[in-house]
Amino acid sequence: MRIELLIFTLILAMMSISLTFGQAIPVTSVTHSECTIIPEDSGIAEPLTTNTIQLISTSDGDNIFQCIFQIPERLRPAITMFRFGFDCSTYLGDTDASSAMSSPEGQVILTCSLMAEEE
């Protein structure tokens, strides 16, 4: 009986570990068609998504993504909030050269910069 209980406990622990590793960790991201910003990076209580994306590519090979999100009125901050240096995953690569500005007027502006030497 003890060995069966031990085996059962080990199986449950292994299932728990595999489920933990299989879960995706949310991250601020830019795809070809959508931007997502998570609460830790925007200061807003919920993740936001938008398809308002601008890519600026410079002659030096730098790529700068800018996304503009609309904040639902119930989530708007009382003051302008700034965040810097968080992970931003783009379809051209990942960077922490990032910033977000969340305004009481209802917008978040996300900027993720990939400098040519980072890519």
mmCIF file of C-alpha atoms in Angstrom:
data_model
loop_
_atom_site.group_PDB
_atom_site.id
_atom_site.type_symbol
_atom_site.label_atom_id
_atom_site.label_comp_id
_atom_site.label_asym_id
_atom_site.label_seq_id
_atom_site.Cartn_x
_atom_site.Cartn_y
_atom_site.Cartn_z
ATOM 1 C CA MET A 1 0.000 0.000 0.000
ATOM 2 C CA ARG A 2 2.814 2.452 0.840
ATOM 3 C CA ILE A 3 4.600 1.829 -2.474
ATOM 4 C CA GLU A 4 1.357 2.360 -4.404
ATOM 5 C CA LEU A 5 0.795 5.643 -2.569
ATOM 6 C CA LEU A 6 4.378 6.724 -3.279
ATOM 7 C CA ILE A 7 4.038 5.861 -6.975
ATOM 8 C CA PHE A 8 0.725 7.708 -7.161
ATOM 9 C CA THR A 9 2.281 10.789 -5.498
ATOM 10 C CA LEU A 10 5.235 10.723 -7.906
ATOM 11 C CA ILE A 11 2.916 10.483 -10.913
ATOM 12 C CA LEU A 12 0.902 13.482 -9.690
ATOM 13 C CA ALA A 13 4.089 15.488 -9.133
ATOM 14 C CA MET A 14 5.355 14.669 -12.649
ATOM 15 C CA MET A 15 2.007 15.676 -14.169
ATOM 16 C CA SER A 16 2.116 18.967 -12.258
ATOM 17 C CA ILE A 17 5.648 19.714 -13.477
ATOM 18 C CA SER A 18 4.800 18.968 -17.119
ATOM 19 C CA LEU A 19 1.709 21.190 -16.953
ATOM 20 C CA THR A 20 3.727 24.035 -15.453
ATOM 21 C CA PHE A 21 6.386 23.879 -18.171
ATOM 22 C CA GLY A 22 3.777 23.576 -20.930
ATOM 23 C CA GLN A 23 2.008 26.832 -20.065
ATOM 24 C CA ALA A 24 2.855 29.918 -22.066
ATOM 25 C CA ILE A 25 4.106 32.919 -20.103
ATOM 26 C CA PRO A 26 2.351 36.094 -21.270
ATOM 27 C CA VAL A 27 4.658 38.662 -22.812
ATOM 28 C CA THR A 28 4.299 41.965 -24.622
ATOM 29 C CA SER A 29 4.481 41.065 -28.301
ATOM 30 C CA VAL A 30 4.261 42.389 -31.859
ATOM 31 C CA THR A 31 3.208 40.142 -34.744
ATOM 32 C CA HIS A 32 2.555 41.060 -38.378
ATOM 33 C CA SER A 33 -1.063 41.867 -37.561
ATOM 34 C CA GLU A 34 -1.436 42.447 -33.804
ATOM 35 C CA CYS A 35 0.232 43.999 -30.755
ATOM 36 C CA THR A 36 -0.398 42.814 -27.218
ATOM 37 C CA ILE A 37 0.770 44.543 -24.058
ATOM 38 C CA ILE A 38 0.541 42.885 -20.649
ATOM 39 C CA PRO A 39 -0.453 44.708 -17.434
ATOM 40 C CA GLU A 40 3.066 44.661 -15.964
ATOM 41 C CA ASP A 41 4.331 46.625 -18.974
ATOM 42 C CA SER A 42 1.459 49.099 -19.414
ATOM 43 C CA GLY A 43 0.361 49.706 -15.836
ATOM 44 C CA ILE A 44 -3.224 48.961 -16.955
ATOM 45 C CA ALA A 45 -5.118 46.218 -15.077
ATOM 46 C CA GLU A 46 -5.836 44.064 -18.165
ATOM 47 C CA PRO A 47 -3.902 42.996 -21.267
ATOM 48 C CA LEU A 48 -4.614 45.180 -24.296
ATOM 49 C CA THR A 49 -4.463 44.319 -28.001
ATOM 50 C CA THR A 50 -4.473 46.446 -31.130
ATOM 51 C CA ASN A 51 -3.868 46.170 -34.833
ATOM 52 C CA THR A 52 -2.574 49.757 -35.013
ATOM 53 C CA ILE A 53 1.089 48.960 -35.682
ATOM 54 C CA GLN A 54 3.775 51.044 -37.324
ATOM 55 C CA LEU A 55 7.208 49.710 -38.274
ATOM 56 C CA ILE A 56 9.971 52.221 -38.902
ATOM 57 C CA SER A 57 13.080 50.768 -40.557
ATOM 58 C CA THR A 58 16.142 53.007 -40.763
ATOM 59 C CA SER A 59 18.958 52.949 -43.311
ATOM 60 C CA ASP A 60 21.254 51.740 -40.473
ATOM 61 C CA GLY A 61 19.180 48.556 -40.172
ATOM 62 C CA ASP A 62 17.349 49.552 -36.997
ATOM 63 C CA ASN A 63 13.679 48.567 -36.672
ATOM 64 C CA ILE A 64 11.302 50.418 -34.372
ATOM 65 C CA PHE A 65 7.790 49.140 -33.720
ATOM 66 C CA GLN A 66 5.149 51.473 -32.385
ATOM 67 C CA CYS A 67 1.683 50.312 -31.358
ATOM 68 C CA ILE A 68 -1.199 52.472 -30.147
ATOM 69 C CA PHE A 69 -3.763 50.917 -27.815
ATOM 70 C CA GLN A 70 -7.106 52.305 -26.667
ATOM 71 C CA ILE A 71 -7.705 51.980 -22.915
ATOM 72 C CA PRO A 72 -11.292 51.226 -21.886
ATOM 73 C CA GLU A 73 -12.624 54.160 -19.876
ATOM 74 C CA ARG A 74 -13.031 52.075 -16.692
ATOM 75 C CA LEU A 75 -9.278 51.232 -16.783
ATOM 76 C CA ARG A 76 -7.835 54.657 -17.565
ATOM 77 C CA PRO A 77 -5.115 55.814 -15.166
ATOM 78 C CA ALA A 78 -5.510 59.008 -13.153
ATOM 79 C CA ILE A 79 -2.019 60.147 -14.211
ATOM 80 C CA THR A 80 0.316 59.438 -17.124
ATOM 81 C CA MET A 81 2.395 56.331 -16.443
ATOM 82 C CA PHE A 82 5.723 55.360 -18.010
ATOM 83 C CA ARG A 83 7.388 51.933 -18.130
ATOM 84 C CA PHE A 84 10.826 51.157 -19.600
ATOM 85 C CA GLY A 85 13.092 48.192 -20.288
ATOM 86 C CA PHE A 86 10.624 45.296 -20.339
ATOM 87 C CA ASP A 87 10.785 42.291 -22.663
ATOM 88 C CA CYS A 88 9.147 42.827 -26.039
ATOM 89 C CA SER A 89 8.874 39.945 -28.482
ATOM 90 C CA THR A 90 8.542 40.867 -32.175
ATOM 91 C CA TYR A 91 8.538 38.860 -35.375
ATOM 92 C CA LEU A 92 12.004 40.327 -36.086
ATOM 93 C CA GLY A 93 13.458 39.360 -32.704
ATOM 94 C CA ASP A 94 13.241 40.067 -28.991
ATOM 95 C CA THR A 95 14.379 43.204 -27.194
ATOM 96 C CA ASP A 96 14.259 45.007 -23.878
ATOM 97 C CA ALA A 97 14.782 48.391 -25.552
ATOM 98 C CA SER A 98 11.129 49.157 -24.928
ATOM 99 C CA SER A 99 8.866 51.757 -23.423
ATOM 100 C CA ALA A 100 5.175 52.311 -22.797
ATOM 101 C CA MET A 101 3.263 55.461 -21.968
ATOM 102 C CA SER A 102 -0.284 55.098 -20.618
ATOM 103 C CA SER A 103 -2.349 58.277 -20.498
ATOM 104 C CA PRO A 104 -5.517 59.381 -18.694
ATOM 105 C CA GLU A 105 -6.855 60.346 -22.125
ATOM 106 C CA GLY A 106 -7.138 56.655 -22.962
ATOM 107 C CA GLN A 107 -4.093 55.615 -24.988
ATOM 108 C CA VAL A 108 -1.067 53.425 -24.464
ATOM 109 C CA ILE A 109 1.840 53.992 -26.841
ATOM 110 C CA LEU A 110 4.217 51.046 -26.967
ATOM 111 C CA THR A 111 7.662 51.350 -28.571
ATOM 112 C CA CYS A 112 9.967 48.353 -29.113
ATOM 113 C CA SER A 113 13.335 49.056 -30.754
ATOM 114 C CA LEU A 114 15.600 46.481 -32.382
ATOM 115 C CA MET A 115 18.960 47.960 -33.138
ATOM 116 C CA ALA A 116 20.875 46.386 -36.021
ATOM 117 C CA GLU A 117 23.518 44.849 -33.714
ATOM 118 C CA GLU A 118 20.791 43.180 -31.560
ATOM 119 C CA GLU A 119 19.169 41.241 -34.400
#
